[in-house]
Amino acid sequence: MGKTNAPSAKVLANLRNIGIIAHIDAGKTTLSERILYYSKKIHRIGEVHEGTATMDYMPEEQERGITITSAVTSCLWGPCIINIIDTPGHVDFTIEVERSLRVLDGAVGVFCGVSGVEPQSETVWRQSEAYHVPKLAFVNKMDRLGADFEAVVGSIRTRLGANAVPVQYPDGEGADFRGVFDLVDMRRLVFDPGTNGEQYEALPLTDEEADRLSPWREKLLETAAEADEEILDLYLGGEEVEPRRIIEALRKLTLDRAVVPVLVGSALKNIGVQPVMDAICRYLPSPLEVPPATGVEPETRKKISFEVSHKEPLSALVFKVVMDEGRKQALMRIYSGRIDAGDTVYNVTQGQDERVARLFRLHAGRRERLDAAFAGDIVAAAGMKHARTGDTLCSREAPILLEQIADYKPVISLAIEPRNSEEGDKLDDALEKYLMEDPTLDLKHEEDTGQIILSGMGELHLEVILERLGREYKLTPRTGRPQVVYQETVMSKGAGEAVFDRELGEETHFGSVALTVEPRDRGKGRDILFEVDPEQWPAPWLTAVEEGISDGLQSGVVRGYPVQDVRVRVRSLERRDDSTPAGYRMASAMALKQALGNAGSRLMEPIMWVEITVPEEFTGEVVGLLGAKGAKIENLLDRTGLKVVQGLAPLGKLFGFSTDLRSATQGRAGFVMKFSRFDVLE
């Protein structure tokens, strides 16, 4: 296959890798659908409520009207190529958002014009801030009863701490919403319903409109002046400022994450979408305008990075693995270098060579074959056998290990039993495929009962997996009630000492290990420290001790759950002529069990952050209900006429809570919970 020409710097400068992020039901997928329609990528607008949205291509998404998996697509708008990832809004699929944000250069936050900033909006916004992602805001659903643009802008500023600067203002609100005022060009944009909003006019303002918009225009100019002294001089001198200058200044501030330009519209009514596409091109960065991805040299752990260029060594991150008709596809962001179809690349995370048989540009459920992909691209690759989410691809000659994607621990589990032996084999095969796709799923086989224990991020997460088993594999296994996933930890220091001295086969194995365990702070994980001189002991023996301890920490002494937030210190080893690695491995596991028993081991359970939004008259009922569930109230806030109750509660007592809450508040409460930490209940 001949080498495909690499894109020029100008093409790379016009590339936008963006995500659309928000709370569930804010209109993310509806906005994506219009973007694809106006860019001629699709020829008919699909609707979420009809189950025909292009980006919600999984049957489970079409039935529920929510986004479950991050869909990837690309389109052309003017000179720009826009790669779009439409992310889920439901808290059970937070890892999907995390994986997407890791590989994006910019994002559009979508907010409902009525509800404003909702709990999951805050979660995904904070995630994007952690990855230093520049953002725009789109206030959607301005045609809805109760829409209030200024209140939403205020909540973006106060609740998200973002410097929200409107570049548009609504022409009416609720039933009176007719169009959009552009504060940069000072024009009124009117969208033609007869062409599904495809055609729109930019009309001059009346004197009354200009007066009404004057305070918002002044605020915009004051903000732009912060990045451009000439704008400041023109503004102070009362002279006109060219729109081009305002755009350039806002772009600089947006890339620095000093401001968030705010746009407005109604995606469902086809009002205000094309200006969002213009703003993506105007204000959000190209791959050349974000810092290069950093990683480490695998052997030395020295920090390194490559420039965003096809001439640099290859560095790419696999941010998602999907199964397509039984075949694995790895979705990746290429940060530097190039990959040609048929190339062999090095998966440094797995220590394996991988052959990239085919490359594709994705369009939701469809794909377009590529000969090559380059720095800045988001593409899918087929043929890689070992790739997992979070893996780094590079060349053996210039290895780099990129920063790993955050690890999420499952908090809820479900016992599954196949109906017969034939279904058992199919079930194992299907679940293995889902585990490849989704690193937040976990699977264990209970040898005593023959049950499969499937663990995930929430009840909806596991429900979707069961629905997919029925739809994709015609499997309907028996299931138990959802159960909480526990961990164990120690409450104090404890010591253990063990000798293993036994004949296995025809060989005697000896090992003697003394160690202590002690608690660490919550969320710090586990570590193993050797207080013996490594020069005095053969490396295989020390490795065997470490492996014995690591294996032992997978099953604690209270109820056999993994042990976390613990430090193990190996105090001393004893040597004999018949010492073997197997002896030390067994002795270290025995010593660990003794130490855990002496250290006051306790169960830890998932503690959830709960936020309930409710009319003030039901506040007492909500506080009482949370108290009955063992919750600790953290905050009681006022928000646009409603009370917000925030607290921490053990997950085990929250099963069925949403039903109880609906009964107690006559269905008028909003409820969101997310995992906070594992902890010991007092």
JSON list of N, CA, C and O in Angstrom, two decimals, residues 209-229:
[
{"chain": "A", "resi": 209, "resn": "GLU", "atom": "N", "xyz": [-33.80, 47.49, 20.32]},
{"chain": "A", "resi": 209, "resn": "GLU", "atom": "CA", "xyz": [-33.02, 46.27, 20.55]},
{"chain": "A", "resi": 209, "resn": "GLU", "atom": "C", "xyz": [-31.57, 46.59, 20.91]},
{"chain": "A", "resi": 209, "resn": "GLU", "atom": "O", "xyz": [-30.99, 45.97, 21.81]},
{"chain": "A", "resi": 210, "resn": "ALA", "atom": "N", "xyz": [-31.00, 47.56, 20.19]},
{"chain": "A", "resi": 210, "resn": "ALA", "atom": "CA", "xyz": [-29.61, 47.95, 20.47]},
{"chain": "A", "resi": 210, "resn": "ALA", "atom": "C", "xyz": [-29.45, 48.46, 21.89]},
{"chain": "A", "resi": 210, "resn": "ALA", "atom": "O", "xyz": [-28.48, 48.14, 22.59]},
{"chain": "A", "resi": 211, "resn": "ASP", "atom": "N", "xyz": [-30.43, 49.26, 22.36]},
{"chain": "A", "resi": 211, "resn": "ASP", "atom": "CA", "xyz": [-30.39, 49.78, 23.73]},
{"chain": "A", "resi": 211, "resn": "ASP", "atom": "C", "xyz": [-30.48, 48.64, 24.75]},
{"chain": "A", "resi": 211, "resn": "ASP", "atom": "O", "xyz": [-29.77, 48.62, 25.75]},
{"chain": "A", "resi": 212, "resn": "ARG", "atom": "N", "xyz": [-31.38, 47.68, 24.47]},
{"chain": "A", "resi": 212, "resn": "ARG", "atom": "CA", "xyz": [-31.59, 46.57, 25.39]},
{"chain": "A", "resi": 212, "resn": "ARG", "atom": "C", "xyz": [-30.33, 45.69, 25.51]},
{"chain": "A", "resi": 212, "resn": "ARG", "atom": "O", "xyz": [-30.01, 45.15, 26.56]},
{"chain": "A", "resi": 213, "resn": "LEU", "atom": "N", "xyz": [-29.61, 45.56, 24.39]},
{"chain": "A", "resi": 213, "resn": "LEU", "atom": "CA", "xyz": [-28.43, 44.68, 24.37]},
{"chain": "A", "resi": 213, "resn": "LEU", "atom": "C", "xyz": [-27.15, 45.40, 24.80]},
{"chain": "A", "resi": 213, "resn": "LEU", "atom": "O", "xyz": [-26.12, 44.77, 24.99]},
{"chain": "A", "resi": 214, "resn": "SER", "atom": "N", "xyz": [-27.23, 46.72, 24.94]},
{"chain": "A", "resi": 214, "resn": "SER", "atom": "CA", "xyz": [-26.04, 47.52, 25.21]},
{"chain": "A", "resi": 214, "resn": "SER", "atom": "C", "xyz": [-25.24, 47.04, 26.43]},
{"chain": "A", "resi": 214, "resn": "SER", "atom": "O", "xyz": [-24.01, 46.90, 26.35]},
{"chain": "A", "resi": 215, "resn": "PRO", "atom": "N", "xyz": [-25.87, 46.72, 27.60]},
{"chain": "A", "resi": 215, "resn": "PRO", "atom": "CA", "xyz": [-25.07, 46.26, 28.75]},
{"chain": "A", "resi": 215, "resn": "PRO", "atom": "C", "xyz": [-24.33, 44.96, 28.46]},
{"chain": "A", "resi": 215, "resn": "PRO", "atom": "O", "xyz": [-23.20, 44.77, 28.93]},
{"chain": "A", "resi": 216, "resn": "TRP", "atom": "N", "xyz": [-24.95, 44.06, 27.70]},
{"chain": "A", "resi": 216, "resn": "TRP", "atom": "CA", "xyz": [-24.32, 42.78, 27.38]},
{"chain": "A", "resi": 216, "resn": "TRP", "atom": "C", "xyz": [-23.17, 42.97, 26.38]},
{"chain": "A", "resi": 216, "resn": "TRP", "atom": "O", "xyz": [-22.13, 42.31, 26.49]},
{"chain": "A", "resi": 217, "resn": "ARG", "atom": "N", "xyz": [-23.36, 43.89, 25.44]},
{"chain": "A", "resi": 217, "resn": "ARG", "atom": "CA", "xyz": [-22.29, 44.21, 24.48]},
{"chain": "A", "resi": 217, "resn": "ARG", "atom": "C", "xyz": [-21.10, 44.83, 25.21]},
{"chain": "A", "resi": 217, "resn": "ARG", "atom": "O", "xyz": [-19.94, 44.49, 24.93]},
{"chain": "A", "resi": 218, "resn": "GLU", "atom": "N", "xyz": [-21.37, 45.71, 26.17]},
{"chain": "A", "resi": 218, "resn": "GLU", "atom": "CA", "xyz": [-20.29, 46.35, 26.91]},
{"chain": "A", "resi": 218, "resn": "GLU", "atom": "C", "xyz": [-19.49, 45.32, 27.72]},
{"chain": "A", "resi": 218, "resn": "GLU", "atom": "O", "xyz": [-18.26, 45.38, 27.77]},
{"chain": "A", "resi": 219, "resn": "LYS", "atom": "N", "xyz": [-20.22, 44.39, 28.33]},
{"chain": "A", "resi": 219, "resn": "LYS", "atom": "CA", "xyz": [-19.54, 43.34, 29.10]},
{"chain": "A", "resi": 219, "resn": "LYS", "atom": "C", "xyz": [-18.63, 42.51, 28.18]},
{"chain": "A", "resi": 219, "resn": "LYS", "atom": "O", "xyz": [-17.50, 42.17, 28.54]},
{"chain": "A", "resi": 220, "resn": "LEU", "atom": "N", "xyz": [-19.12, 42.23, 26.97]},
{"chain": "A", "resi": 220, "resn": "LEU", "atom": "CA", "xyz": [-18.33, 41.47, 25.99]},
{"chain": "A", "resi": 220, "resn": "LEU", "atom": "C", "xyz": [-17.07, 42.24, 25.61]},
{"chain": "A", "resi": 220, "resn": "LEU", "atom": "O", "xyz": [-15.97, 41.68, 25.55]},
{"chain": "A", "resi": 221, "resn": "LEU", "atom": "N", "xyz": [-17.22, 43.54, 25.35]},
{"chain": "A", "resi": 221, "resn": "LEU", "atom": "CA", "xyz": [-16.06, 44.36, 24.95]},
{"chain": "A", "resi": 221, "resn": "LEU", "atom": "C", "xyz": [-15.06, 44.49, 26.10]},
{"chain": "A", "resi": 221, "resn": "LEU", "atom": "O", "xyz": [-13.85, 44.46, 25.88]},
{"chain": "A", "resi": 222, "resn": "GLU", "atom": "N", "xyz": [-15.56, 44.64, 27.32]},
{"chain": "A", "resi": 222, "resn": "GLU", "atom": "CA", "xyz": [-14.66, 44.71, 28.47]},
{"chain": "A", "resi": 222, "resn": "GLU", "atom": "C", "xyz": [-13.83, 43.44, 28.60]},
{"chain": "A", "resi": 222, "resn": "GLU", "atom": "O", "xyz": [-12.63, 43.48, 28.89]},
{"chain": "A", "resi": 223, "resn": "THR", "atom": "N", "xyz": [-14.49, 42.29, 28.36]},
{"chain": "A", "resi": 223, "resn": "THR", "atom": "CA", "xyz": [-13.78, 41.01, 28.43]},
{"chain": "A", "resi": 223, "resn": "THR", "atom": "C", "xyz": [-12.73, 40.91, 27.33]},
{"chain": "A", "resi": 223, "resn": "THR", "atom": "O", "xyz": [-11.59, 40.52, 27.57]},
{"chain": "A", "resi": 224, "resn": "ALA", "atom": "N", "xyz": [-13.12, 41.27, 26.10]},
{"chain": "A", "resi": 224, "resn": "ALA", "atom": "CA", "xyz": [-12.19, 41.21, 24.97]},
{"chain": "A", "resi": 224, "resn": "ALA", "atom": "C", "xyz": [-11.00, 42.14, 25.19]},
{"chain": "A", "resi": 224, "resn": "ALA", "atom": "O", "xyz": [-9.87, 41.82, 24.80]},
{"chain": "A", "resi": 225, "resn": "ALA", "atom": "N", "xyz": [-11.24, 43.27, 25.84]},
{"chain": "A", "resi": 225, "resn": "ALA", "atom": "CA", "xyz": [-10.17, 44.24, 26.08]},
{"chain": "A", "resi": 225, "resn": "ALA", "atom": "C", "xyz": [-9.09, 43.68, 27.00]},
{"chain": "A", "resi": 225, "resn": "ALA", "atom": "O", "xyz": [-7.94, 44.13, 26.97]},
{"chain": "A", "resi": 226, "resn": "GLU", "atom": "N", "xyz": [-9.46, 42.68, 27.82]},
{"chain": "A", "resi": 226, "resn": "GLU", "atom": "CA", "xyz": [-8.46, 42.07, 28.71]},
{"chain": "A", "resi": 226, "resn": "GLU", "atom": "C", "xyz": [-7.36, 41.37, 27.91]},
{"chain": "A", "resi": 226, "resn": "GLU", "atom": "O", "xyz": [-6.23, 41.22, 28.40]},
{"chain": "A", "resi": 227, "resn": "ALA", "atom": "N", "xyz": [-7.67, 40.95, 26.68]},
{"chain": "A", "resi": 227, "resn": "ALA", "atom": "CA", "xyz": [-6.68, 40.22, 25.87]},
{"chain": "A", "resi": 227, "resn": "ALA", "atom": "C", "xyz": [-6.08, 41.09, 24.78]},
{"chain": "A", "resi": 227, "resn": "ALA", "atom": "O", "xyz": [-5.15, 40.66, 24.10]},
{"chain": "A", "resi": 228, "resn": "ASP", "atom": "N", "xyz": [-6.61, 42.30, 24.57]},
{"chain": "A", "resi": 228, "resn": "ASP", "atom": "CA", "xyz": [-6.16, 43.13, 23.45]},
{"chain": "A", "resi": 228, "resn": "ASP", "atom": "C", "xyz": [-6.23, 44.60, 23.85]},
{"chain": "A", "resi": 228, "resn": "ASP", "atom": "O", "xyz": [-7.31, 45.17, 24.00]},
{"chain": "A", "resi": 229, "resn": "GLU", "atom": "N", "xyz": [-5.05, 45.20, 24.03]},
{"chain": "A", "resi": 229, "resn": "GLU", "atom": "CA", "xyz": [-5.02, 46.61, 24.48]},
{"chain": "A", "resi": 229, "resn": "GLU", "atom": "C", "xyz": [-5.61, 47.56, 23.46]},
{"chain": "A", "resi": 229, "resn": "GLU", "atom": "O", "xyz": [-6.17, 48.60, 23.82]}
]
